[in-house]
Structures are given as C-alpha cells and as structure tokens.
XYZ file of C-alpha atoms in Angstrom:
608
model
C -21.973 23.087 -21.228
C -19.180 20.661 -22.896
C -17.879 21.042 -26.466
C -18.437 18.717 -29.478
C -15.160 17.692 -31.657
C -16.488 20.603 -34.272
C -16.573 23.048 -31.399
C -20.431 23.301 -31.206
C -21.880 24.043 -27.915
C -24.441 21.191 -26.840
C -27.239 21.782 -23.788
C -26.420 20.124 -20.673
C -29.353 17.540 -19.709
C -31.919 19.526 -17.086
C -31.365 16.981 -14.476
C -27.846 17.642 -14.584
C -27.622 21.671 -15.194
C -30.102 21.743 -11.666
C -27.573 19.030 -9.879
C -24.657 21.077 -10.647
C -26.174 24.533 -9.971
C -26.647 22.444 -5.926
C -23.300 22.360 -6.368
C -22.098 25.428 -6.606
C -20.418 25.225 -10.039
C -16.539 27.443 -10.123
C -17.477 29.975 -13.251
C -20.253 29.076 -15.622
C -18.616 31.967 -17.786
C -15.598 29.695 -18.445
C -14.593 29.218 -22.113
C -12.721 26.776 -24.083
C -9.773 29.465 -23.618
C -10.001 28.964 -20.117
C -9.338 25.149 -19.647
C -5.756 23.671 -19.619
C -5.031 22.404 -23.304
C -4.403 18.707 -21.638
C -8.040 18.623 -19.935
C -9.862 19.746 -23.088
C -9.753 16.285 -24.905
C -11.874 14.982 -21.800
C -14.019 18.012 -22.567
C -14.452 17.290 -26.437
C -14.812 14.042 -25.696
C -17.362 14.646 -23.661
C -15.844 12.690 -20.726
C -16.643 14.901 -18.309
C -17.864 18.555 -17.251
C -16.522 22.017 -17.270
C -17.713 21.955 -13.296
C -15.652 18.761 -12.428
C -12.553 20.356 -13.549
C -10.388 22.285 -10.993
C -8.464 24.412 -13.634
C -5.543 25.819 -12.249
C -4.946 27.312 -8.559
C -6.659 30.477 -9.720
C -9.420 28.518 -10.748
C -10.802 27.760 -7.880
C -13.375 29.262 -5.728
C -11.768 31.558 -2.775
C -10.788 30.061 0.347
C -10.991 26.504 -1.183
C -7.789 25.198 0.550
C -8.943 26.366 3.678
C -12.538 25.217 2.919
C -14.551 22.663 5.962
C -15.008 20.431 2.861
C -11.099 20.388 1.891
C -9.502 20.160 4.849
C -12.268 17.587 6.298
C -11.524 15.486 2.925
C -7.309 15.659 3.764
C -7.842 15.289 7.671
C -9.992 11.814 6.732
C -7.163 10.946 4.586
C -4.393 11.104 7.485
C -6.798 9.439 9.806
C -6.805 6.788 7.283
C -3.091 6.305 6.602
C -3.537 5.867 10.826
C -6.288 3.161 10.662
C -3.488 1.027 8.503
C -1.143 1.099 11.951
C -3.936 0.635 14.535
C -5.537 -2.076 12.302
C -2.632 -4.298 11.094
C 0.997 -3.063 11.202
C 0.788 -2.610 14.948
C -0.799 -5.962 15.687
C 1.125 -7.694 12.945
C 4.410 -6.955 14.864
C 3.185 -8.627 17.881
C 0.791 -12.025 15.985
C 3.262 -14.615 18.098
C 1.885 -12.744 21.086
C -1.706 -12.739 19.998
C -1.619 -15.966 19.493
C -0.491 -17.298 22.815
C -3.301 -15.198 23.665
C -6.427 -16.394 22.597
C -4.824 -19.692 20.931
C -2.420 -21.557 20.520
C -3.657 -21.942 16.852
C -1.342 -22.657 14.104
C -3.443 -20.746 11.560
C -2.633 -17.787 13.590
C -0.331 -16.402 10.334
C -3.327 -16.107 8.113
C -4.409 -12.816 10.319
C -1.335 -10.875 8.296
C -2.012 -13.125 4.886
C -5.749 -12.434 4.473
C -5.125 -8.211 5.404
C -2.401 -8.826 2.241
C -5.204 -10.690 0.021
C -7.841 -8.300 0.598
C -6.114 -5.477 0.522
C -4.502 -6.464 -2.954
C -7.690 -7.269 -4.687
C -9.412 -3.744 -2.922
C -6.773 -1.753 -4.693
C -7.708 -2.673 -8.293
C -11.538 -2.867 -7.809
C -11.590 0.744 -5.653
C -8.766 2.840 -8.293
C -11.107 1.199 -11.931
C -14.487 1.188 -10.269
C -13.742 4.685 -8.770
C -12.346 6.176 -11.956
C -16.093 5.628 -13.571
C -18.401 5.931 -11.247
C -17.229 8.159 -8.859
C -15.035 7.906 -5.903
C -16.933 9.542 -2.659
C -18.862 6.310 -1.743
C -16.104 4.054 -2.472
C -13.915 5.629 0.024
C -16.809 5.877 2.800
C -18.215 1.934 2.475
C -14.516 0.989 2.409
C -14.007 2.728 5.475
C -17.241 1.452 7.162
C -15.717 -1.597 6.095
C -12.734 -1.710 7.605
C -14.587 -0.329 10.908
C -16.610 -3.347 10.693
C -13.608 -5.615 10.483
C -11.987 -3.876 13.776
C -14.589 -4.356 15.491
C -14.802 -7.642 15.025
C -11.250 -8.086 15.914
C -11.768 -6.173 19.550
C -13.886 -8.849 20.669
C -12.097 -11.944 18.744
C -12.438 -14.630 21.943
C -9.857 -16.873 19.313
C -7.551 -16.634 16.222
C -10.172 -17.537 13.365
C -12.582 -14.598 13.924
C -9.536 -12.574 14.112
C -8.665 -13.571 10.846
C -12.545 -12.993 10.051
C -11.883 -9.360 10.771
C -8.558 -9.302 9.314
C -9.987 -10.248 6.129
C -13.006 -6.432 6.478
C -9.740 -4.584 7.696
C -7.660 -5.226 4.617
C -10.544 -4.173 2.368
C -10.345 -1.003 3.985
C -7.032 -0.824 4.357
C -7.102 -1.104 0.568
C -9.108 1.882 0.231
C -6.691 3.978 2.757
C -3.691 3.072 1.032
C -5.482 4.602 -1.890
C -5.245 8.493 -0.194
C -2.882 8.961 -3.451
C -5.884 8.878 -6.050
C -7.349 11.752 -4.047
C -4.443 13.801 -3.286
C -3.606 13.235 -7.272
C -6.833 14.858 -7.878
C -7.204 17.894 -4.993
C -3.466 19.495 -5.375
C -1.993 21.568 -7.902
C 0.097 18.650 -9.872
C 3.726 20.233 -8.902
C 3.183 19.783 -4.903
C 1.652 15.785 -5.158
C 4.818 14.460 -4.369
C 4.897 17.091 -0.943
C 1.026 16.197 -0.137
C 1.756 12.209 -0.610
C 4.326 12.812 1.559
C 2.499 15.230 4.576
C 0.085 12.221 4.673
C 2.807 9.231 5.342
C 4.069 11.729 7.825
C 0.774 12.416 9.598
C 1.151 9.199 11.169
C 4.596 10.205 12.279
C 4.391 8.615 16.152
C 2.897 5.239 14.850
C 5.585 5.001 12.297
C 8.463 5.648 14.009
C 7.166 4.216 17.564
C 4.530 1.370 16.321
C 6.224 -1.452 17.519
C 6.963 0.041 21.338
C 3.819 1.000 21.715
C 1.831 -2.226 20.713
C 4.506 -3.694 22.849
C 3.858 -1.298 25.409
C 0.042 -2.001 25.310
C 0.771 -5.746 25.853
C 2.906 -5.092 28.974
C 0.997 -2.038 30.617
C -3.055 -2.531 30.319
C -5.395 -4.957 30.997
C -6.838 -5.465 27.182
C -3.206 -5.525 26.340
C -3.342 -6.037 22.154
C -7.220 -5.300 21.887
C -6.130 -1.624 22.481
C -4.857 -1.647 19.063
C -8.316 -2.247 17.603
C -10.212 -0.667 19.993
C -8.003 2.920 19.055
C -9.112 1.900 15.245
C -13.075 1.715 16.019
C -12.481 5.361 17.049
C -9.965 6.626 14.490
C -12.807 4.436 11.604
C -15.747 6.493 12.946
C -13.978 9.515 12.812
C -12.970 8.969 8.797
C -16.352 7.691 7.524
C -17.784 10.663 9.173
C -15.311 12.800 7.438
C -15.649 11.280 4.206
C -19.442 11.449 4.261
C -19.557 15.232 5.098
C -16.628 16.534 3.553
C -15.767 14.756 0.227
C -17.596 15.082 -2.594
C -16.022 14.753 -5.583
C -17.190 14.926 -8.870
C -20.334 12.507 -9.197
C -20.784 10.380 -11.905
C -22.895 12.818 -14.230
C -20.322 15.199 -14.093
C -17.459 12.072 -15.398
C -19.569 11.152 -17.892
C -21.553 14.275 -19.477
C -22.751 12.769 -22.802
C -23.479 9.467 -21.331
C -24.473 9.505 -17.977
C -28.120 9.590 -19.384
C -27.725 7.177 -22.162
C -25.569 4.425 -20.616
C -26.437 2.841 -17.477
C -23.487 3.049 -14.552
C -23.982 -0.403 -14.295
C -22.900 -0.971 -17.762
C -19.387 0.480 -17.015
C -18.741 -2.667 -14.340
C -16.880 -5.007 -15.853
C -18.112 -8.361 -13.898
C -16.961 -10.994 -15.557
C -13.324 -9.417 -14.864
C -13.962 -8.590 -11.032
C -14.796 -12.155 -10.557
C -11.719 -13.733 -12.584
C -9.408 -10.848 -11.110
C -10.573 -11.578 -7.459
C -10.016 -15.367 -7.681
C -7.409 -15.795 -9.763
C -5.683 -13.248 -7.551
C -6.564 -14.781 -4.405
C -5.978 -18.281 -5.500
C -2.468 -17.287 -7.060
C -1.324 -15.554 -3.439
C -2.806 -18.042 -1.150
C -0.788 -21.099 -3.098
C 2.346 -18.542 -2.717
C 1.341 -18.087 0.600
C 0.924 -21.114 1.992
C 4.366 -22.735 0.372
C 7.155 -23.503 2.449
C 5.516 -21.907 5.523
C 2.031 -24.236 6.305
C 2.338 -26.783 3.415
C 5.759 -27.856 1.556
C 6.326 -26.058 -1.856
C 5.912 -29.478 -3.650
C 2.594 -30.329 -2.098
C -0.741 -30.718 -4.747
C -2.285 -27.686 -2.751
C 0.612 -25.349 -2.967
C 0.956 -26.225 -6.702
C -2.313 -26.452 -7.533
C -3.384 -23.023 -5.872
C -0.540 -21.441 -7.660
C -1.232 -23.267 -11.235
C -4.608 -22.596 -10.671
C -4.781 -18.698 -9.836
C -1.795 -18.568 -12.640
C -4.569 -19.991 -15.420
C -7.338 -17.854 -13.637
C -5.179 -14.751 -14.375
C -4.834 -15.703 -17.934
C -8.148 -16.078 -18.828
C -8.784 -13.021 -17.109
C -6.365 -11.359 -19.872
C -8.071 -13.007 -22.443
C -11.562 -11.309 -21.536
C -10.609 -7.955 -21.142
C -8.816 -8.271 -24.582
C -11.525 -9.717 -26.265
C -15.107 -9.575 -24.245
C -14.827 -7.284 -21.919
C -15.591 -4.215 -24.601
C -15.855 -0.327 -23.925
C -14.789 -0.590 -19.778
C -12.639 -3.372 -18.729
C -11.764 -3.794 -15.287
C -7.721 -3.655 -16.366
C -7.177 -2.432 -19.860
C -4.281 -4.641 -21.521
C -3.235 -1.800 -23.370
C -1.648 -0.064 -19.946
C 0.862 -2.588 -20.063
C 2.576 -1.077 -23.744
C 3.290 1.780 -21.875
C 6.891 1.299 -21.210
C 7.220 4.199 -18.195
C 4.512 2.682 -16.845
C 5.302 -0.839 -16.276
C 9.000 0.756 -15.611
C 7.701 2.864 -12.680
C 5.324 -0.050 -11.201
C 8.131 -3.201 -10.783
C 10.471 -0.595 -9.649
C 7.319 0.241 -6.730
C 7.458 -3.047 -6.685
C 11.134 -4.145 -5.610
C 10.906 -1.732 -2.841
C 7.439 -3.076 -1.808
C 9.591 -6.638 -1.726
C 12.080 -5.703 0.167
C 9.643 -3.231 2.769
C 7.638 -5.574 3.647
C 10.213 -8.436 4.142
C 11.959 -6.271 6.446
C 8.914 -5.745 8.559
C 8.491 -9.409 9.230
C 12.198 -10.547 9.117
C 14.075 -7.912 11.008
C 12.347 -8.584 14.581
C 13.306 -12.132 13.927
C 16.809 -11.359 12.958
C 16.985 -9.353 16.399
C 15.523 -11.426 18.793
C 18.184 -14.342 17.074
C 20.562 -12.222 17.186
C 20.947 -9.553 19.064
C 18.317 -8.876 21.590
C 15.231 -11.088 23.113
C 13.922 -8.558 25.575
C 10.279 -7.541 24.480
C 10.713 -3.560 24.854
C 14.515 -3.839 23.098
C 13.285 -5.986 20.293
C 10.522 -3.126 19.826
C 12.817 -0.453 19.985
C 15.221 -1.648 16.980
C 11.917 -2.932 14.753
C 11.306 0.860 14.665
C 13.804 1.344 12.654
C 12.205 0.221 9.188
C 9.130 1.910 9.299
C 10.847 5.136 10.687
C 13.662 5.372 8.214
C 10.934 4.579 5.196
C 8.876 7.688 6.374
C 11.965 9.584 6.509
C 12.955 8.786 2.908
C 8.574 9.663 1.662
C 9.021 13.112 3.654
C 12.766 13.570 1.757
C 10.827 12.750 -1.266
C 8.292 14.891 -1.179
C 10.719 18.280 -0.780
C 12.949 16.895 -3.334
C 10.958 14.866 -6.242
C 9.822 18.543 -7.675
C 12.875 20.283 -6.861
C 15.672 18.085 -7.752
C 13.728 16.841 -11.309
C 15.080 14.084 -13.777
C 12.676 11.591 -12.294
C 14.468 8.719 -14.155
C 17.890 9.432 -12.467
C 16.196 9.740 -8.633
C 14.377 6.767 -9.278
C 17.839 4.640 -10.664
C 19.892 6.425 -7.966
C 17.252 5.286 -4.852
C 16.474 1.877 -6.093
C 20.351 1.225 -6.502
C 21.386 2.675 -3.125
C 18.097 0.607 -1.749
C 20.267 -2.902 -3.622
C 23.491 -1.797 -2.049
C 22.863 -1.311 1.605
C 20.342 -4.516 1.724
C 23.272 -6.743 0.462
C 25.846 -5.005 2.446
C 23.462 -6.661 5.317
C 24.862 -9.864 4.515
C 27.982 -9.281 6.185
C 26.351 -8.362 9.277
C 27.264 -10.792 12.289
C 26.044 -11.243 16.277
C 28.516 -9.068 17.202
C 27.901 -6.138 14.465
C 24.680 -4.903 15.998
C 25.725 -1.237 14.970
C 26.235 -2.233 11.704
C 23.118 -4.062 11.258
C 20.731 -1.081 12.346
C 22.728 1.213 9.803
C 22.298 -0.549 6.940
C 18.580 -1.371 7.841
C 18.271 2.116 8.205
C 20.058 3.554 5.440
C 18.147 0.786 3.203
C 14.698 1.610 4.661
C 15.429 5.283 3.669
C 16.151 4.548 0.110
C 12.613 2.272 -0.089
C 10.963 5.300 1.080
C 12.013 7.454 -1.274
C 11.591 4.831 -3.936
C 8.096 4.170 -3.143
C 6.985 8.252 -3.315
C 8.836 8.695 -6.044
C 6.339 6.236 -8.117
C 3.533 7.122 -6.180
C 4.179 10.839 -7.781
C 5.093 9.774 -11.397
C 2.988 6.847 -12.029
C 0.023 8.475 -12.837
C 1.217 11.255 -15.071
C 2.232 7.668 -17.390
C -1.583 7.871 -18.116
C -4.304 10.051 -18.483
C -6.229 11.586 -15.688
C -9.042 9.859 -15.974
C -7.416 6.319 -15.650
C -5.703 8.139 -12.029
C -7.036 5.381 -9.995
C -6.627 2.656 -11.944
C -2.779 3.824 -12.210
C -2.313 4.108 -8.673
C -4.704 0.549 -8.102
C -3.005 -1.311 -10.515
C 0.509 0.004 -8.799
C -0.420 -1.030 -5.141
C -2.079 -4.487 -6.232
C 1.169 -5.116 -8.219
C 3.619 -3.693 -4.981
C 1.399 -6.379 -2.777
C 1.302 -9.448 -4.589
C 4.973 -8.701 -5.591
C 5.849 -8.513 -1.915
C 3.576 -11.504 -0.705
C 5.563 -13.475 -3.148
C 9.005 -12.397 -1.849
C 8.197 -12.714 1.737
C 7.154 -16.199 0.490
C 10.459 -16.842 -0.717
C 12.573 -14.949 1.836
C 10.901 -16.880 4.258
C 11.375 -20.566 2.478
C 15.178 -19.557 2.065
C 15.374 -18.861 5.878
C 13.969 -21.465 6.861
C 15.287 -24.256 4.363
C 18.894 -22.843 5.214
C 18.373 -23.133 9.076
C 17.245 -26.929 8.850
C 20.901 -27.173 7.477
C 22.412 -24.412 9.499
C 21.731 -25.238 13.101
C 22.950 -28.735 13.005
C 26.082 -27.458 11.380
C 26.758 -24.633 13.580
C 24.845 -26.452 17.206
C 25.965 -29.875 17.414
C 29.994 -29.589 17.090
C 29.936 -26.105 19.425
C 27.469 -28.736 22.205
C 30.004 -31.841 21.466
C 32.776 -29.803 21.992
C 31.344 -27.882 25.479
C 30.664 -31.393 26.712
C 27.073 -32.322 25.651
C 26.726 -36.504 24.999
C 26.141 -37.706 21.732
C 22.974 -38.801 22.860
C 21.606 -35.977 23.965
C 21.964 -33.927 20.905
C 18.244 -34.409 19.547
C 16.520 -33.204 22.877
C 18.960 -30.130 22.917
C 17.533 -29.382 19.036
C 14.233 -29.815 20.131
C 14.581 -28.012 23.241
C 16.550 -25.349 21.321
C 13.816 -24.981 18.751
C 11.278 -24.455 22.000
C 13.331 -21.744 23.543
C 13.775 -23.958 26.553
C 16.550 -26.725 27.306
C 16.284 -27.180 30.883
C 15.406 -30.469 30.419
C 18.039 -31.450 28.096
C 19.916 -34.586 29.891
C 22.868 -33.046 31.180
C 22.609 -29.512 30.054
C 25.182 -27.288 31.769
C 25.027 -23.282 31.645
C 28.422 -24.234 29.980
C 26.585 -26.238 26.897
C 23.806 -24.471 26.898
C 25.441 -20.953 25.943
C 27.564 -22.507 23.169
C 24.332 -23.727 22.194
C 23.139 -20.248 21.717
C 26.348 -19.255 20.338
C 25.882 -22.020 17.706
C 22.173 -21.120 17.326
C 23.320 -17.439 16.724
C 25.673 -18.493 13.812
C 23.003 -20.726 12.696
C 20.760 -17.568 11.744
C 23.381 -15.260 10.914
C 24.637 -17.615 8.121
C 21.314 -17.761 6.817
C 19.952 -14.701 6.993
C 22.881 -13.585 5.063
C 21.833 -15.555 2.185
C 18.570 -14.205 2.239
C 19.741 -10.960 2.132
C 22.020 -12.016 -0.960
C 18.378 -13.279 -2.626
C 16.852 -9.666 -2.078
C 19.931 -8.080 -4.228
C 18.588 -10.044 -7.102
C 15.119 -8.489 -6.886
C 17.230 -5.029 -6.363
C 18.649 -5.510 -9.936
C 15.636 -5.907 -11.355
C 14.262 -2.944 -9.817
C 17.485 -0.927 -11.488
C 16.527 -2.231 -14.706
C 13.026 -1.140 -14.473
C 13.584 2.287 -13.538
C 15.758 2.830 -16.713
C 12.576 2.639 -18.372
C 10.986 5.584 -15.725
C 10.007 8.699 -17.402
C 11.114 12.298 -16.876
C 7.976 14.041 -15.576
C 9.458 17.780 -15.263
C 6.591 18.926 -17.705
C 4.062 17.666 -15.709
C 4.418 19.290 -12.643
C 2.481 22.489 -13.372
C -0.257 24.154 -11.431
C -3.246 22.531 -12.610
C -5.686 20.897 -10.353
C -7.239 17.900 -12.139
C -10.449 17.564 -10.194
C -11.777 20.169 -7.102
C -14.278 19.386 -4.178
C -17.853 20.788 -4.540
C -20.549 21.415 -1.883
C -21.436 24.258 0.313
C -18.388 23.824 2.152
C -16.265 24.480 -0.600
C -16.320 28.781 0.026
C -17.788 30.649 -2.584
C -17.712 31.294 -6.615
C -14.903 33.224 -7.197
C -15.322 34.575 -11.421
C -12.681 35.304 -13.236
C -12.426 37.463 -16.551
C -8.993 36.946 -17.475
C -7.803 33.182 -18.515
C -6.290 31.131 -16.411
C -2.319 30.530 -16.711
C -0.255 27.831 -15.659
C 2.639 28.299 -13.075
C-alpha cells in the first residue's frame, strides 16, 4: 500500500497486490515509521512501492547477500566489466595488427571509433530508459547485444564487418560500463564506493596483463586475435544467462504505483529526444573523429559533421525544454545543479587523459623506447594497471577518508602534475617515463571512482541511472574529442619535427642531399634498405633523429593535456561533500524466489 500527501492509505491495484505477493514482498507490516525519511517522498508521491524499497541492511529478507539471485546479479556484473577487455580494450591494443590481418584497409581505425559512438549514445538511452521502465531487460538485450556483435567479429574474413560488430559490442559495452547503476541500487549507500571498486578489480588479470596476453594470443595460437572474441562469446553467454535468472529488480509497476495503470510505459519514452540525442551525438563525434586523422580539420565533411551534430544537439535542448513534457530523455534542469556538473567534467578530464594514454603510450614506446612486440606489451600495462590500482585505493578510502571535495581536488591535481611532468621525459629516461605514467594512471583511477560514488547522491534516486548515463556519455565524448586533438597535435608537430630533427643528423652521418626524401619515406615505412646509399652509420642517426622527432612532440602533447587538467581542478571545486550520504540504506533490493526468505521485523528500522 503507498501513502497519499494527506497520509491516507490507498488500495494497491489487484493486478499488482497478486504480482508482488509472486514476489515475495520484505514485510507487508511495514509503516510509514519504518521507511528512511529520504525514500518517503517517492512513497507520497506515489513513485514507487513499499516492496521496491530495500530499507536499510536490516530490512532485508535473511540471507539476501548470500542469496542465488544476489550474488548471480554481482557475478554477471564482473563478467561484464570482463566482456569490455575481451571485446575491445584487448583487441584495440593490437588494431595495426588486425589489420595487416584481414586487410590492409585504411578504415581499419573506425573498429575503436564506432565501440566509442555506440557505447556513448548506449549510456544515456540504458541509465533514462532504465530509470522508468525498469532495468532487468535492459541489461539482458544489451548483453545479448554485445554477444551478437562478438560473434560477428570471430568470424570477420575483413576490417568492415569487424567494424559491423564493433558497432553491437559497444552497445553492450555501454550497458556493462553501466554495473554502477546496479551496484548504486543493491549496497548499503556507505560501501558503493568499495563494491564499484571489487568490480573494476574482478577483472584484475585483464587489467593489469591485457596487452601481453592479446599479444601473446597473436604470437602463440593459430586464431591468434580471434581468441579475444571467441573468450567474449563465452564470457556474453555466461552474463545474459545470469542476468535473466538472477536479476530482477523492481518492475515497472512497482516504480510507478499510481500510474503504472493509468499511463502507458510507452508514454514515458521520450522519442523525439532519442532520435535528436542519437544523431546529433553521433554526427558531432564522427566529424571530431574523423579530423586530422582520415580527413583534414578544414575539410566540408569534418566541419560540416561537427556543425551539424553541434545544431542537432541544440535543438535537442530546445525539445526537452519545451516539448518533451512530463519524461524527457535528459532533463535540462540537471545541469543547475552545480555538484553535479562539478563532479561530471571532473569524470571527464580523467576520462581525457585515460583514454589518450591507452592509445598514445604504446606509440610513445615503440618510438621511443622499445619495438619488440612482447616489451611494447609489457610497458602498455602500465595504464590500465595503475588506474585499477587507484579504483581499488578508492574504494577503501572514499568512505573512510570523507571531504569528497578535497579527494576529488587533491586526485585530479596530482593526475595534472605527473601528466605534465611527462613532458620532460626523453629516449633515454625510460624509468622516468613509466613512473610518471604510472603515478598519473593512479590518480585517474581514483578520480574516476571517486565520481562514480558521489555523482549520484547530486540527484535523487530515482534519476540513479540517468546520473551515472549522463556521466559516462559525457566522460566518452569528452575523451573522443581529446584523443582527437592529442592525436592532431602529434601528428601536425611530427610533419615539422622529423625533418628538423632527421635531415641535419642524415646530412651530417653522410647521407646525399638527394637522397633525403626516400630516407623520409622509407623512415615513415619502417624500412630504409632501399634508401640510395644508406649505411648502418646513417641509418641509426636516422633513428636517433626520428627518436627526437617524437620526443619533442609528444612533449607538447603532454603540455596540451595539463590544460584539460586545470579545468578538471576547477570543476571539482564545485564537488560536493557527501559524508551524510553514506548511511546504511539500500535504495532498491532484488526480488524472486532466490532472494531467501521474509524476514519481519517489529521494531523500526535505524540507520547506521
């Protein structure tokens, strides 16, 4: 039974009172006395049902934490965070490879752009869309999804219907990444940080070890990269099978008591915004996508992808301010909340400067450092590793340590500090390169738990997903846009670089004048054996010049990512304090026979 605003007891609908008594329903005894004070405005509201609360730990029926249901629901959630290694980071580290493969194709970089541009829109659409209606079948069709997608790629005889698959695997991926909307909603609110964190560390050897063994796959079997997806059909069956046994949340009658009979589900899509969100968003990251990389920033399609998707975007905020009524797809009003928008740009910067990493840092050591396949491995293991380390170091301290504001300043500065310090890196500092990747890595880690744990208590629990949604489409188009420009400044400064650093070191080893433009070329190739008169002599101080060539530039680019750092410190001055928050409610529980059994309580329940 729910209670009116005058405190009037109104008769649950008989369709619903016999789907919730399936259900196995905590206490039917509960009172208003019973129920957190900040879950009894969804009550009065009529937002949702007495059984669709969790209460606090107490609450709950006995055994629930060690329930088939609950610990089906959390294993499917660190099979998941899995899936996102097998299905993309693993292969991503390795595309030049893949391409020789089953190319050459010079496309071949739109099998890591399209995983970005699904995955982007699939947050927003899976945290709004869930939030309403209910997220059990979102999280099982976006798994299926993504299953579908790997096994496309598995059998890809060439790069476009790798890129088809791609494309399903990112939608999942989407949904994955989105393991913090449930843990949000399972856990007693003080220990989210520590469960965010358990599931980034359940994929502990893929982390840490990724790149070697993708590498290691290449070198060692037969289907050499397919091994990658073919390990994701598995670990895909295994979650959807999970998810459809084990979680069931609460159902869209129980998030919508008063209205579930008088409004139709279908009322609460906005489509109107899903279809200018989903293009505008697409067209705005494809233009930033494709400039400076496969078209020149100043071509008509780079500019009029991004000019396009940018008036796409607006009209999109001018329909859910003024057509899209009771349920828009992304309510404007989110973005007054000043801890909010603090918490999500601050995400952001470390997004920017995580995923740069990812794709710059193997380059920066093959240039640099090493070009053996194994070696190069070996040191790219070092972002992805030191990033979990700083989520697990966030998830003991975030609760412990409090004044959210202060970790989130400290982090995101330290995070600035050591990726500018990278700039004066050299070819002969490899020490102090993998230190400050490290130590940088470390500090995005623990930036990006820290507003994974926060951001939602910015808004109320029912808006959970679209919190967390809006914060991962925001941390990828954010870091698509960076890597865009990280990626132009590396590559506009080496088309100045290598000539300045090459040609005088060749002239001087011995190299005629008129050789100089088949040495670039060859140089460029990664083979100058048949450079006219090429000497081992000329040839190494072309690599020596080639080396400078990079480290020059990357150490601007690394300058360019201490700009985005500052504007991550900014942000997080605007971060909230969330010490009051972390109490021992649980927002929303599991239900199902797997759930143990009704456990009634006489006395009222009482925070921790």
């Amino acid at each position: 039974m729910a209670a009116t605003p005058t405190g009037e007891k109104t008769p649950m609908p008989d369709d619903l009172a016999i789907h919730t008594e399936t259900i196995q329903p905590v206490s039917t005894a509960k009172t208003d006395n019973d129920i957190p004070e900040e879950y009894r405005a969804e009550l009065d509201n009529g937002d949702i049902t007495v059984e669709a609360l969790g209460g606090t730990v107490d609450d709950l029926p006995a055994g629930y934490y060690r329930s088939f249901n609950f610990i089906g629901t959390i294993t499917a959630l660190c099979f998941g965070q899995i899936s996102c290694y097998f299905g993309f980071v693993m292969p991503a580290n390795i595309l030049t490879i893949i391409n020789e493969d089953i190319g050459p194709n010079p496309n071949y970089v739109w099998t890591a752009l399209i995983w970005n541009l699904t995955q982007a829109v699939a947050f927003v659409l899976v945290g709004r869309l869930s939030d309403l209606l209910g997220r059990r079948w979102f999280f099982i069709l976006g798994n299926a999804i993504g299953l579908v997608g790997s096994i496309i790629a598995c059998v890809a005889p060439n790069i476009p219907v790798l890129i088809v698959g791609s494309a399903f695997i990112g939608i999942g991926a989407g949904v994955q990444l989105s393991f913090s909307m449930v843990i949000g909603e399972l856990i007693p609110n003080k220990y989210r940080g520590f469960g965010i964190s358990c599931i980034f560390v359940s994929a502990l050897p893929l982390t840490a070890f990724g790149p070697v063994i993708i590498r290691s796959m290449v070198l060692h079997t037969a289907a050499g990269w397919r091994w990658s997806f073919y390990i994701n059909v598995i670990v895909l069956t295994i979650v959807v099978a999970l998810f459809y046994f084990c979680y069931h949340p609460p159902t869209y009658e129980m998030l919508h008591a008063r209205r579930a009979h008088n409004v139709s589900r279908w009322k609460m899509v906005d489509f109107v915004g899903i279809l200018l969100f989903t293009a505008g968003l697409l067209v705005l990251l494809l233009g930033i996508s494709w400039g400076g990389s496969i078209y020149p920033w100043k071509s008509a399609k780079v500019i009029g992808f991004i000019v396009g998707g940018a008036v796409i975007l607006i009209l999109l905020v001018v329909w859910e301010i003024y057509g899209a009524g009771e349920y828009p797809l992304i309510p404007i009003n989110l973005f007054r909340n000043r801890h909010y928008v603090g918490v999500i740009i601050t995400a952001a910067v470390g997004s920017m400067v995580y995923y740069s990493l990812l794709v710059l840092w193997p380059v920066q050591i093959t240039e640099l450092y090493d070009t053996d396949i194994m070696a190069v491995g070996w040191k790219s293991c070092v972002v992805a590793g030191a990033a979990l380390i700083g989520q697990g170091a966030c998830g003991v301290f975030v609760r412990i340590l409090g004044k959210h504001k202060l970790q989130m300043i400290i982090s995101v500065s330290l995070l600035t500090a050591f990726t500018g310090a990278m700039a004066a890196t050299t070819p002969t500092t490899p020490g102090m390169a993998v230190t400050f990747i490290f130590l940088a890595s470390v500090c995005l880690g623990y930036v990006e738990n820290v507003a994974l744990t926060i951001g939602p208590f910015c808004l109320e629990q029912a808006d959970l997903g679209l919190a967390l949604g809006l914060l991962g489409a925001t941390r990828s188009t954010l870091a698509t846009t960076a890597q865009a420009i990280f990626e132009t400044i590396l590559s506009n400064k080496l088309i100045t670089n290598i000539p300045k650093y090459v040609i005088p070191a060749v002239l001087d080893a011995g190299l005629p004048q008129s050789s100089v433009d088949a040495l670039l070329a060859g140089l460029s190739a990664g083979n100058m054996t048949g450079v006219p008169d090429i000497t081992p002599a000329i040839e190494a101080a072309a690599t020596e010049g080639n080396k400078q060539a990079y480290s020059h530039s990357f150490q601007i680019v690394y300058l360019a990512a201490v700009a985005f750092g500052c504007c991550g410190i900014m942000a997080a001055l605007n971060a909230p304090n969330s010490e009051s928050k972390f109490t021992n409610i649980v927002p929303r529980k599991l239900h199902g026979k797997g759930v143990g059994k009704v456990q009634e309580k006489d006395a009222p329940a009482t925070e921790a």
